[in-house]
Amino acid sequence: MKFAVAPGPHTAPIASVPLTMRRVLYALTPAALAHVWFFGSGFAINFFVAAVTALVAEAAVLMLRRRPTRVPLRDGSAIVTAALLAFAIPPLTPWWIPAFGAATAIVVAKHMYGGLGRNLFNPAMVGYVVLLVSFPAELTQWIPPRMGDLDYEHLGFLAHLVYSLTGTLPPDFTIDALTRATPLDLVKEGLRSAQTYTEIRAGSLFGGVAGRGWEWINSFIALGGLYLLYTGTIRWHIPIMLLAGLLVPATLLWLIDADSFATPGFHLFSGATLLGAFFIATDPVSAAESDRGRLIYGAGIGLLTYCIRTWGGYPDGMAFSVLLMNSAVPLIDRYTRPRIYGRD
Amino acid sequence: MLIGTVVLAGLALGLCAVLVLTDRLLPAGKDPVTDRIESLLPRIQCAQCGYAGCRPYARAIAAGEADINRCPPGGEETVRQLAELLGREAVALDTTLGSANMNRVARIDEHNCIGCNRCVPVCPVDAIVGVQQTIHAVIAAHCTGCELCLAHCPVDCIDLVARDA
Amino acid sequence: MLEYTPDRRPTGGLRLPAHKEASVAQPIARGFVPRTLILALQQHQGPATTPVVSPGDRVLKGQVVARARALRSAAVHASTSGHVRTIEDRLVPSVHAVHRTRCIVIDTDGKDEPLPPGKGARWPQDPERQLKRIRDGGIVGLGGGVFPTAEKLGAHTPCKALIINGVECEPYISCDDVLMREEAEGIIDGALIMRDILSAPECIVAIERDKPQAIEAILEAGRASGDASLKLADIPTIYPTGGERQLVEMLTGEEVPSTHYPSEIGYICQNVGTAFALHRLVRAGQPLLSRIVTVAGDGVARPQNVDTPIGTPIGELIEFCGGYRGEVDRLILGGSMMGYALPNDEMPITKGGNCIIVAARSEVRQDFSERYCIRCGNCGTACPARLLPQELLRAARSDDHEMLDEFGLTDCIECGCCDVICPSQIPLTEVFRNAKFAHARYQRQHVFSAETQQRYRRHQERQRADARRGKDLQDNLRHEVETDEAARQRAIEAAIKRARQRRSHDADQD
């Protein structure tokens, strides 16, 4: 009897890129729902716009590069980029902000470097940083969370959509009345103007450990991160070292001077700390390749984030830290190559 | 303004010092360019490039005196690698130089060899053995197929045959 | 017998579905006699054997049909009685691929008539003669590597420990497991014989933790033997801890240097099947005639372990197990990781054939569509040799041989872990396997070029030295001759004398 032959190993593969991306999206879902709950429908609109733009941009570039489009479009990597971008930008924002960010992420950060797997920098963070530097006004218009006792004027889905598309608010609403500084902004500004950390913390936007609403969204992000760890989608090296790199200096300095430095808990649950640790820095393409390298890579991001938050010009520094460490990856890889079995 | 100027100037000076020190203190490689060029050449010493051997040719390339397309045994592949190493444009191989290639070895026809010993000293890799008045032979494992011996045989008894794999 | 758990974790590796339940549920099926035997003359790593029978001869069970002439060889025996039909070239499975080799084809007569017990059945005391007996007994490594056992036991490096490998980490394969369950005393006895030949201070039997019955049986047999040098190490169930290099690292913490065998650093690894075969040879005088083969997979009616005569055509073995069931997609020799697919079932089971997987569509890899590497690094984490497969892939695809050297292509053991874990389904193992051929050619070329360069340098130096010496002599002579009349006369006389001498010398010769 004759049989067809095939090269080994014959065991079927136990992982796939689309599965990985799907898991990342599952893991982000609770946090996304929480985001919508606290900050209104803006997140959903931004995510939708970013996702559509990302897919269109991906298809267009692939066609220009004369590459097959079916497989890359279905692997979900563009959607993940769009989701991360939607988390990073303010909910109430014109439609072209997520669109521009997503297009930059896909076209410039991803395809100009050769497509998925070859990009040196994290696409979502490149998109965000380009937005942050180009449109600082739009990128700092955060609205306060929807909490019962805050004097928050609530915008419905339709109003969000209209603002996103046309830039007009319903009558009686002004953009200044709607937007507030983020907790990270408040801490930065407050400490700069010689307030003590405790005084700043007394503000109505602050909850148990960090910004109200924020702490919840970030808890859900941490939950998603634990799911990724549990399913083996990501490994512990980057998240743990990133958090350590951020929290160790935060704890030390807070212990030394509790008035001028924020608590480690505040750092942990504010801004993009947890999103960065579990979802952004763990992007395999732009991270270091060996386990040892990933320890250094993660710690570097955490440390840089703390430095930027504390002494830099921006309230949060996750995006910049990730990009800076991305650029250090070739160097890290070079010096953290594992010693081959049986060789000196 | 002043502080900025001082800081930047200081930085520039400091980095210059580092560069100068590393240049002085770290051992410099012995003409690494020639070595690297030579390692890309097939090193069969056929001299078809017009130089006495692969190293002289490598030296000439490094000095910018010779073109990179003068190595017939290396073929287009070597031209491409040299172009890559030196950042030059790849040019077509100069096919007028010769046809030596490493897939062939010289063989002495024992019926015709007169034992004149003229081919022995010209072999650049000592692959021909024999003393005067005896039949000579080629050590196939050492022969590079450089063709240098062909012209020196008065009875034309050296052929090039395919190298056994 | 001391039981212990090594306190090291294996490097890399994967936890894979075992697929062994079906075949271990049955006891070893014995007494199988095939209609045909195809005995390859080269079933081991080393030079082929020389046939000592001719077509038409009647052979008996246990009779030598091909003799081991070289040291690194092992004799081949008729595994049952019958008549030699022909001696011809056939395709036969070897360690990594099918190859064409000379085979003795025997039509069996079903009588299974053994050779009458001859003289010299007693086990010799002299080590050299012991090794010769092992060679003539046809014993080779039954784990799949088919390295001649005599060669391994005759290693010159003093042995620090004998490692009996019962790890059997690859999916589907269960022949060692059932053998340990049923023949533990024989295995322990064989292990002690090997230990004595090697004068090894200790003997470690390594078994994976997912084989509690085998561990129990070996422990019992070990205790019954009362030997203090015996130890049992239970190993975590992670593929490929059963590889020799991985096992040595796991048990001793020492790494086998890249270009060496484990025996060269004092560790001898032997498969449990080999130990049992040696026990049979020494105690019953029976050479290697059969081995346990696992017949597994969803495509066979009765998956089980069969005591299979060496040379049995695979088709007959599957027939013995109830034949094919449903649609069979692939026939794999070996496990599902390192085994390879056979083009037909007419080939024989050789000494190294430990497992036949009759695979249905659903249980083997079907999707060969490759995506792009996303640098996830899982391949590097899974690699037991601590390589970076993603970097090797890049180097292999761009034919960058220097990079292949640097990233250790030759240290790849082709275990397939990176391949299976790759989320982009990149056929890494296949790429590396092919790259190894090209790389070997490159290295040969590289060595040739370097040697040529050396020879050229020496040639040039010599020529330069010759030229210098020749010139010096001439210069001196010319100087003297031109300045001194007496010297001139002397030179002329010397020349005449030389000519005369040569003439008389030539005359003598004639």
Tab-separated table of N, CA, C and O in Angstrom, chain A residues 52-121:
chain	number	residue	atom	x	y	z
A	52	VAL	N	-11.613	50.212	11.299
A	52	VAL	CA	-11.913	50.279	9.869
A	52	VAL	C	-10.724	50.892	9.118
A	52	VAL	O	-10.263	50.365	8.102
A	53	THR	N	-10.198	51.991	9.673
A	53	THR	CA	-9.057	52.629	9.011
A	53	THR	C	-7.871	51.670	8.919
A	53	THR	O	-7.215	51.566	7.883
A	54	ALA	N	-7.615	50.968	10.041
A	54	ALA	CA	-6.465	50.062	10.064
A	54	ALA	C	-6.614	48.989	8.993
A	54	ALA	O	-5.664	48.697	8.257
A	55	LEU	N	-7.818	48.414	8.902
A	55	LEU	CA	-8.028	47.343	7.922
A	55	LEU	C	-7.905	47.874	6.492
A	55	LEU	O	-7.265	47.253	5.640
A	56	VAL	N	-8.507	49.044	6.252
A	56	VAL	CA	-8.435	49.619	4.908
A	56	VAL	C	-6.985	49.945	4.563
A	56	VAL	O	-6.493	49.630	3.471
A	57	ALA	N	-6.295	50.561	5.536
A	57	ALA	CA	-4.899	50.928	5.274
A	57	ALA	C	-4.063	49.678	5.004
A	57	ALA	O	-3.251	49.651	4.074
A	58	GLU	N	-4.304	48.647	5.812
A	58	GLU	CA	-3.544	47.408	5.635
A	58	GLU	C	-3.787	46.825	4.235
A	58	GLU	O	-2.841	46.459	3.525
A	59	ALA	N	-5.068	46.757	3.863
A	59	ALA	CA	-5.403	46.195	2.554
A	59	ALA	C	-4.755	47.020	1.448
A	59	ALA	O	-4.165	46.471	0.505
A	60	ALA	N	-4.841	48.346	1.583
A	60	ALA	CA	-4.303	49.215	0.539
A	60	ALA	C	-2.796	49.016	0.400
A	60	ALA	O	-2.275	48.842	-0.710
A	61	VAL	N	-2.099	49.015	1.545
A	61	VAL	CA	-0.644	48.889	1.466
A	61	VAL	C	-0.246	47.522	0.916
A	61	VAL	O	0.663	47.406	0.099
A	62	LEU	N	-0.972	46.487	1.379
A	62	LEU	CA	-0.640	45.146	0.880
A	62	LEU	C	-0.825	45.079	-0.627
A	62	LEU	O	-0.037	44.456	-1.336
A	63	MET	N	-1.889	45.737	-1.110
A	63	MET	CA	-2.118	45.713	-2.557
A	63	MET	C	-1.023	46.480	-3.280
A	63	MET	O	-0.541	46.051	-4.323
A	64	LEU	N	-0.640	47.622	-2.700
A	64	LEU	CA	0.453	48.397	-3.310
A	64	LEU	C	1.742	47.584	-3.337
A	64	LEU	O	2.510	47.649	-4.289
A	65	ARG	N	1.958	46.827	-2.253
A	65	ARG	CA	3.185	46.024	-2.186
A	65	ARG	C	3.039	44.713	-2.949
A	65	ARG	O	3.942	43.870	-2.903
A	66	ARG	N	1.872	44.547	-3.588
A	66	ARG	CA	1.597	43.315	-4.336
A	66	ARG	C	1.798	42.070	-3.479
A	66	ARG	O	2.493	41.125	-3.856
A	67	ARG	N	1.211	42.104	-2.303
A	67	ARG	CA	1.268	40.941	-1.424
A	67	ARG	C	-0.138	40.380	-1.292
A	67	ARG	O	-1.113	41.109	-1.457
A	68	PRO	N	-0.230	39.094	-0.969
A	68	PRO	CA	-1.576	38.547	-0.721
A	68	PRO	C	-2.225	39.265	0.463
A	68	PRO	O	-1.549	39.589	1.447
A	69	THR	N	-3.517	39.543	0.367
A	69	THR	CA	-4.174	40.334	1.414
A	69	THR	C	-4.991	39.480	2.373
A	69	THR	O	-5.242	39.887	3.495
A	70	ARG	N	-5.427	38.302	1.924
A	70	ARG	CA	-6.416	37.564	2.705
A	70	ARG	C	-5.871	37.195	4.095
A	70	ARG	O	-6.483	37.505	5.114
A	71	VAL	N	-4.706	36.559	4.126
A	71	VAL	CA	-4.184	36.057	5.399
A	71	VAL	C	-3.857	37.193	6.376
A	71	VAL	O	-4.317	37.178	7.513
A	72	PRO	N	-3.099	38.211	5.975
A	72	PRO	CA	-2.781	39.260	6.946
A	72	PRO	C	-4.022	40.013	7.436
A	72	PRO	O	-4.070	40.428	8.591
A	73	LEU	N	-5.015	40.174	6.594
A	73	LEU	CA	-6.195	40.921	7.034
A	73	LEU	C	-6.982	40.124	8.061
A	73	LEU	O	-7.636	40.688	8.927
A	74	ARG	N	-6.897	38.812	7.970
A	74	ARG	CA	-7.696	37.998	8.878
A	74	ARG	C	-6.975	37.650	10.173
A	74	ARG	O	-7.582	37.051	11.047
A	75	ASP	N	-5.694	37.978	10.277
A	75	ASP	CA	-5.005	37.529	11.484
A	75	ASP	C	-5.337	38.377	12.712
A	75	ASP	O	-5.000	38.012	13.829
A	76	GLY	N	-6.007	39.509	12.522
A	76	GLY	CA	-6.466	40.285	13.670
A	76	GLY	C	-5.446	41.233	14.241
A	76	GLY	O	-5.730	41.934	15.210
A	77	SER	N	-4.245	41.289	13.652
A	77	SER	CA	-3.229	42.164	14.239
A	77	SER	C	-3.612	43.635	14.071
A	77	SER	O	-3.341	44.456	14.953
A	78	ALA	N	-4.248	43.971	12.954
A	78	ALA	CA	-4.660	45.368	12.737
A	78	ALA	C	-5.726	45.764	13.755
A	78	ALA	O	-5.723	46.902	14.264
A	79	ILE	N	-6.617	44.842	14.075
A	79	ILE	CA	-7.677	45.137	15.050
A	79	ILE	C	-7.069	45.385	16.432
A	79	ILE	O	-7.494	46.283	17.165
A	80	VAL	N	-6.061	44.564	16.789
A	80	VAL	CA	-5.421	44.756	18.085
A	80	VAL	C	-4.761	46.126	18.149
A	80	VAL	O	-4.887	46.854	19.141
A	81	THR	N	-4.078	46.497	17.074
A	81	THR	CA	-3.468	47.830	17.033
A	81	THR	C	-4.538	48.904	17.241
A	81	THR	O	-4.350	49.842	18.029
A	82	ALA	N	-5.671	48.752	16.556
A	82	ALA	CA	-6.748	49.738	16.669
A	82	ALA	C	-7.272	49.797	18.094
A	82	ALA	O	-7.521	50.893	18.640
A	83	ALA	N	-7.412	48.631	18.739
A	83	ALA	CA	-7.943	48.608	20.102
A	83	ALA	C	-7.001	49.322	21.064
A	83	ALA	O	-7.434	50.128	21.905
A	84	LEU	N	-5.702	49.060	20.926
A	84	LEU	CA	-4.736	49.703	21.823
A	84	LEU	C	-4.748	51.214	21.626
A	84	LEU	O	-4.676	51.988	22.586
A	85	LEU	N	-4.874	51.620	20.364
A	85	LEU	CA	-4.924	53.051	20.068
A	85	LEU	C	-6.172	53.671	20.690
A	85	LEU	O	-6.115	54.759	21.286
A	86	ALA	N	-7.313	52.964	20.588
A	86	ALA	CA	-8.561	53.490	21.137
A	86	ALA	C	-8.455	53.662	22.647
A	86	ALA	O	-9.032	54.593	23.220
A	87	PHE	N	-7.703	52.798	23.323
A	87	PHE	CA	-7.504	52.953	24.765
A	87	PHE	C	-6.652	54.172	25.072
A	87	PHE	O	-6.781	54.774	26.125
A	88	ALA	N	-5.770	54.504	24.144
A	88	ALA	CA	-4.799	55.555	24.441
A	88	ALA	C	-5.371	56.950	24.231
A	88	ALA	O	-4.970	57.894	24.920
A	89	ILE	N	-6.299	57.124	23.290
A	89	ILE	CA	-6.749	58.488	22.967
A	89	ILE	C	-8.003	58.844	23.763
A	89	ILE	O	-8.715	57.950	24.224
A	90	PRO	N	-8.267	60.136	23.948
A	90	PRO	CA	-9.436	60.549	24.744
A	90	PRO	C	-10.723	60.113	24.048
A	90	PRO	O	-10.800	60.086	22.825
A	91	PRO	N	-11.748	59.790	24.827
A	91	PRO	CA	-13.003	59.313	24.248
A	91	PRO	C	-13.716	60.371	23.402
A	91	PRO	O	-14.275	60.054	22.357
A	92	LEU	N	-13.703	61.594	23.865
A	92	LEU	CA	-14.423	62.638	23.125
A	92	LEU	C	-13.438	63.339	22.201
A	92	LEU	O	-12.674	64.209	22.631
A	93	THR	N	-13.478	62.938	20.939
A	93	THR	CA	-12.462	63.468	20.033
A	93	THR	C	-12.985	63.368	18.601
A	93	THR	O	-13.842	62.532	18.313
A	94	PRO	N	-12.541	64.230	17.702
A	94	PRO	CA	-13.029	64.154	16.327
A	94	PRO	C	-12.623	62.825	15.670
A	94	PRO	O	-11.609	62.247	16.037
A	95	TRP	N	-13.373	62.386	14.692
A	95	TRP	CA	-13.163	61.066	14.088
A	95	TRP	C	-11.797	60.921	13.433
A	95	TRP	O	-11.233	59.834	13.354
A	96	TRP	N	-11.257	62.036	12.957
A	96	TRP	CA	-10.004	61.903	12.212
A	96	TRP	C	-8.808	61.636	13.109
A	96	TRP	O	-7.735	61.261	12.655
A	97	ILE	N	-9.017	61.838	14.427
A	97	ILE	CA	-7.895	61.529	15.332
A	97	ILE	C	-7.607	60.022	15.329
A	97	ILE	O	-6.486	59.594	14.998
A	98	PRO	N	-8.583	59.155	15.667
A	98	PRO	CA	-8.286	57.714	15.593
A	98	PRO	C	-7.934	57.273	14.177
A	98	PRO	O	-7.077	56.396	13.997
A	99	ALA	N	-8.580	57.887	13.181
A	99	ALA	CA	-8.303	57.471	11.800
A	99	ALA	C	-6.854	57.770	11.446
A	99	ALA	O	-6.128	56.914	10.930
A	100	PHE	N	-6.406	58.971	11.769
A	100	PHE	CA	-5.034	59.360	11.449
A	100	PHE	C	-4.032	58.485	12.216
A	100	PHE	O	-3.042	58.016	11.657
A	101	GLY	N	-4.363	58.262	13.494
A	101	GLY	CA	-3.472	57.441	14.322
A	101	GLY	C	-3.348	56.031	13.766
A	101	GLY	O	-2.242	55.492	13.637
A	102	ALA	N	-4.490	55.442	13.418
A	102	ALA	CA	-4.463	54.062	12.931
A	102	ALA	C	-3.727	53.973	11.599
A	102	ALA	O	-2.928	53.056	11.376
A	103	ALA	N	-3.981	54.941	10.720
A	103	ALA	CA	-3.317	54.924	9.420
A	103	ALA	C	-1.808	55.055	9.599
A	103	ALA	O	-1.020	54.339	8.959
A	104	THR	N	-1.394	55.962	10.504
A	104	THR	CA	0.046	56.111	10.758
A	104	THR	C	0.632	54.803	11.282
A	104	THR	O	1.701	54.356	10.850
A	105	ALA	N	-0.099	54.207	12.236
A	105	ALA	CA	0.393	52.970	12.841
A	105	ALA	C	0.616	51.911	11.770
A	105	ALA	O	1.678	51.276	11.722
A	106	ILE	N	-0.377	51.727	10.910
A	106	ILE	CA	-0.293	50.644	9.938
A	106	ILE	C	0.690	50.974	8.806
A	106	ILE	O	1.564	50.186	8.465
A	107	VAL	N	0.536	52.164	8.250
A	107	VAL	CA	1.329	52.479	7.048
A	107	VAL	C	2.780	52.764	7.415
A	107	VAL	O	3.703	52.173	6.857
A	108	VAL	N	2.972	53.666	8.383
A	108	VAL	CA	4.339	54.091	8.682
A	108	VAL	C	5.052	53.076	9.570
A	108	VAL	O	6.113	52.554	9.228
A	109	ALA	N	4.412	52.785	10.724
A	109	ALA	CA	5.145	51.977	11.708
A	109	ALA	C	5.235	50.518	11.294
A	109	ALA	O	6.180	49.831	11.650
A	110	LYS	N	4.230	50.029	10.587
A	110	LYS	CA	4.230	48.599	10.283
A	110	LYS	C	4.775	48.317	8.880
A	110	LYS	O	5.784	47.643	8.715
A	111	HIS	N	4.088	48.857	7.864
A	111	HIS	CA	4.438	48.410	6.522
A	111	HIS	C	5.695	49.045	5.962
A	111	HIS	O	6.386	48.445	5.150
A	112	MET	N	6.005	50.264	6.408
A	112	MET	CA	7.234	50.854	5.882
A	112	MET	C	8.456	50.105	6.389
A	112	MET	O	9.540	50.202	5.830
A	113	TYR	N	8.274	49.339	7.469
A	113	TYR	CA	9.391	48.534	7.966
A	113	TYR	C	9.332	47.106	7.425
A	113	TYR	O	10.122	46.274	7.813
A	114	GLY	N	8.332	46.799	6.602
A	114	GLY	CA	8.297	45.471	6.000
A	114	GLY	C	7.117	44.615	6.427
A	114	GLY	O	7.076	43.439	6.137
A	115	GLY	N	6.152	45.174	7.143
A	115	GLY	CA	4.967	44.403	7.501
A	115	GLY	C	5.095	43.698	8.833
A	115	GLY	O	6.141	43.772	9.495
A	116	LEU	N	4.042	43.007	9.212
A	116	LEU	CA	4.004	42.342	10.507
A	116	LEU	C	5.212	41.430	10.679
A	116	LEU	O	5.544	40.641	9.814
A	117	GLY	N	5.867	41.592	11.801
A	117	GLY	CA	7.019	40.747	12.076
A	117	GLY	C	8.327	41.459	11.821
A	117	GLY	O	9.362	41.053	12.307
A	118	ARG	N	8.276	42.555	11.071
A	118	ARG	CA	9.533	43.244	10.755
A	118	ARG	C	9.576	44.633	11.374
A	118	ARG	O	10.604	45.297	11.331
A	119	ASN	N	8.425	45.100	11.919
A	119	ASN	CA	8.412	46.466	12.422
A	119	ASN	C	9.269	46.574	13.675
A	119	ASN	O	9.178	45.771	14.587
A	120	LEU	N	10.095	47.599	13.670
A	120	LEU	CA	11.003	47.822	14.795
A	120	LEU	C	10.231	48.401	15.976
A	120	LEU	O	10.492	48.100	17.132
A	121	PHE	N	9.222	49.275	15.676
A	121	PHE	CA	8.502	49.957	16.749
A	121	PHE	C	7.081	49.439	16.857
A	121	PHE	O	6.490	48.984	15.880
